[in-house]
Short mmCIF file of C-alpha atoms in Angstrom, two decimals:
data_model
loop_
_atom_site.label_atom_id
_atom_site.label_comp_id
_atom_site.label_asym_id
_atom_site.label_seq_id
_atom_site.Cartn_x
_atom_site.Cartn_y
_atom_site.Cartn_z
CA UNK A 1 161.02 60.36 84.34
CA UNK A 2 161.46 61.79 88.01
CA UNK A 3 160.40 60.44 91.26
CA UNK A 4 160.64 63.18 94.47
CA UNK A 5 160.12 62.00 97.89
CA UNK A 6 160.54 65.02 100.48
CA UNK A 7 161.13 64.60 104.28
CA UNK A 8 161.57 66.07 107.36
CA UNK A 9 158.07 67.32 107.88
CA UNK A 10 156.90 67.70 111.03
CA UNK A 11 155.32 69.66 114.62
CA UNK A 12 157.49 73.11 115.17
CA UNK A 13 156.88 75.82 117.39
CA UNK A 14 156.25 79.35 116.15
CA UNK A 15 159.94 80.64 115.56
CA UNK A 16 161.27 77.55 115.46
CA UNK A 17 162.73 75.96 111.93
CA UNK A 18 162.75 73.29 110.24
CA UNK A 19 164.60 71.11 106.78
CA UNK A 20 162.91 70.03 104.20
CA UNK A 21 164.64 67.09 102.02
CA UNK A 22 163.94 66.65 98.57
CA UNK A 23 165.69 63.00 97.00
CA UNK A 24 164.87 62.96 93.37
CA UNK A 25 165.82 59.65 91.42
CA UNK A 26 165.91 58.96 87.56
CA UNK A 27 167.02 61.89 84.92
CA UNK A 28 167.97 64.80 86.38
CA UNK A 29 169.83 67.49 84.19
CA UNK A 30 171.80 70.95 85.04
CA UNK A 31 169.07 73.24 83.25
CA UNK A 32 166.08 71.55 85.81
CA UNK A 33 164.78 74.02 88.35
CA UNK A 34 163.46 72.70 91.45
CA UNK A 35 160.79 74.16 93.40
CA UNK A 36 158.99 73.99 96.69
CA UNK A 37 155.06 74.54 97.26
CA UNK A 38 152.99 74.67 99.91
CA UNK A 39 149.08 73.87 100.60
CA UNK A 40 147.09 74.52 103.74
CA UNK A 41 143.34 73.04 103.99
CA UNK A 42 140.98 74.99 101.27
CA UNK A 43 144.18 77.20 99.64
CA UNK A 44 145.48 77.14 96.38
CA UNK A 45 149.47 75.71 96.34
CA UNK A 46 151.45 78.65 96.63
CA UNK A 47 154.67 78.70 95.59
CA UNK A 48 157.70 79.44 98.04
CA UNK A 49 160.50 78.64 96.36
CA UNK A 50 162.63 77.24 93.25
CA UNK A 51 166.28 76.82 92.57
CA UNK A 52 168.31 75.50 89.27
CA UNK A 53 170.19 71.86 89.79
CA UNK A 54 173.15 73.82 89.05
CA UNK A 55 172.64 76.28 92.22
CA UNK A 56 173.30 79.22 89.71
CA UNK A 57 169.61 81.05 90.35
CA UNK A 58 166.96 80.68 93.29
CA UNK A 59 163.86 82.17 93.65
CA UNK A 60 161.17 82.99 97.05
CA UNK A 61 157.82 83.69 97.60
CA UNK A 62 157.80 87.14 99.00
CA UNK A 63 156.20 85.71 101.92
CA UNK A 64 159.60 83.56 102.92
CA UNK A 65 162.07 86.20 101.61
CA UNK A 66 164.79 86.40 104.22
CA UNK A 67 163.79 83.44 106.07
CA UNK A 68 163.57 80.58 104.02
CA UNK A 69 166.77 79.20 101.85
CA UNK A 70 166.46 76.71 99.50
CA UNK A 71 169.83 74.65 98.00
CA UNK A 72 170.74 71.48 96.90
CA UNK A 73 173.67 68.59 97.03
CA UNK A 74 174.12 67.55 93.41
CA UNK A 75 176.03 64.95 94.76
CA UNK A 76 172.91 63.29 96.60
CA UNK A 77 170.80 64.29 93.96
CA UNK A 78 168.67 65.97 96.90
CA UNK A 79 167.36 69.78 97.15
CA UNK A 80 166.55 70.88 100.79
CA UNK A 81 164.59 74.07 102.27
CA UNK A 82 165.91 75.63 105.18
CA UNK A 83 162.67 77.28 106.87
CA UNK A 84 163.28 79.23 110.00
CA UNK A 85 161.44 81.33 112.13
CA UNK A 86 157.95 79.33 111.03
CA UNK A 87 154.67 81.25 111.85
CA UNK A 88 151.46 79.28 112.29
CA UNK A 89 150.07 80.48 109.16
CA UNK A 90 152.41 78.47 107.75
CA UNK A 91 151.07 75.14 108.24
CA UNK A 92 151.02 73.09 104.62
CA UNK A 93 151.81 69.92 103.14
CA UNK A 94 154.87 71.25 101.54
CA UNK A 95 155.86 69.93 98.15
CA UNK A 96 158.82 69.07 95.98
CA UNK A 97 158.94 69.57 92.05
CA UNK A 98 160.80 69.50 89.18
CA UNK A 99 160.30 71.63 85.95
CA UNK A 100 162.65 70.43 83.14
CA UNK A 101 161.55 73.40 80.84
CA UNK A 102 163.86 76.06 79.77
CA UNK A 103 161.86 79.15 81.11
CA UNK A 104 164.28 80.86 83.87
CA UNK A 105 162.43 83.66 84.85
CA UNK A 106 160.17 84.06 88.48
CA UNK A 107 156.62 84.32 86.67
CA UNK A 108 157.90 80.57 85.36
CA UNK A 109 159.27 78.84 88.10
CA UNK A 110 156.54 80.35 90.32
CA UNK A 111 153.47 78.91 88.89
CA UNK A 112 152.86 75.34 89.57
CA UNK A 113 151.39 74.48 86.07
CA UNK A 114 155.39 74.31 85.22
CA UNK A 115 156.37 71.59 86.37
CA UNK A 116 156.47 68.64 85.26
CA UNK A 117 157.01 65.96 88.20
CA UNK A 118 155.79 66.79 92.09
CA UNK A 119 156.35 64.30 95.07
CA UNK A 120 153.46 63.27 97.47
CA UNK A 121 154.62 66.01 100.30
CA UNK A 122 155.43 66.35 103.73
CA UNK A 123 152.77 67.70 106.62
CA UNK A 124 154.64 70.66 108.33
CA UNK A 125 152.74 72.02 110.80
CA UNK A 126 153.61 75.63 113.50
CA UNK A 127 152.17 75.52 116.52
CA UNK A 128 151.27 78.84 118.39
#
């Protein structure tokens, strides 16, 4: 069993940024991959990105490539997301989850019916 809470959600200008915190307590192992997704009013949760608890592999949406980094303390048993220069569009509740399957490969960690524990989310919201 895993319990995610994220934080730092919040109002951000267009081109601003903003960190995302992901605290996961119970079992956690080195071969989880953690993952971020995002829903905006009447969309379907799109992924944006995923990374293994050992920090060995990530993997982005290819609409954050190159502006959104995701890591994690292993230490603090927290994963964060690094978003910067935010555009309007996108405005979510972003979510944390955790997919203790053994699948390491981006049409895996991208779809949302892998994982196995997700958090409640965090409102992030661009204005323009």
């Amino acid at each position: 069993q895993v319990q995610l809470v994220e934080s730092g959600g919040g109002l951000v200008q267009a081109g601003g940024s903003l960190r995302l915190s992901c605290a996961a307590s119970g079992r956690t192992f080195s071969n989880y991959v953690m993952g971020w997704f995002r829903q905006a009013p009447g969309k379907e949760r799109e992924f944006v990105a995923a990374i293994t608890w050992s920090g060995g592999s990530t993997w982005y949406g290819d609409s954050v490539k190159g502006r959104f980094t995701i890591s994690r303390d292993n230490a603090k048993n927290t994963v964060y997301l690094q978003m910067n220069s935010l555009k309007a569009e996108e405005t979510a509740v972003y979510y944390c989850a955790a997919n203790k399957g053994s699948g390491r490969n981006y049409y895996i960690v991208a779809d949302k019916r892998a994982y196995d524990y997700w958090g409640q989310g965090t409102q992030v919201t661009v204005s323009s």
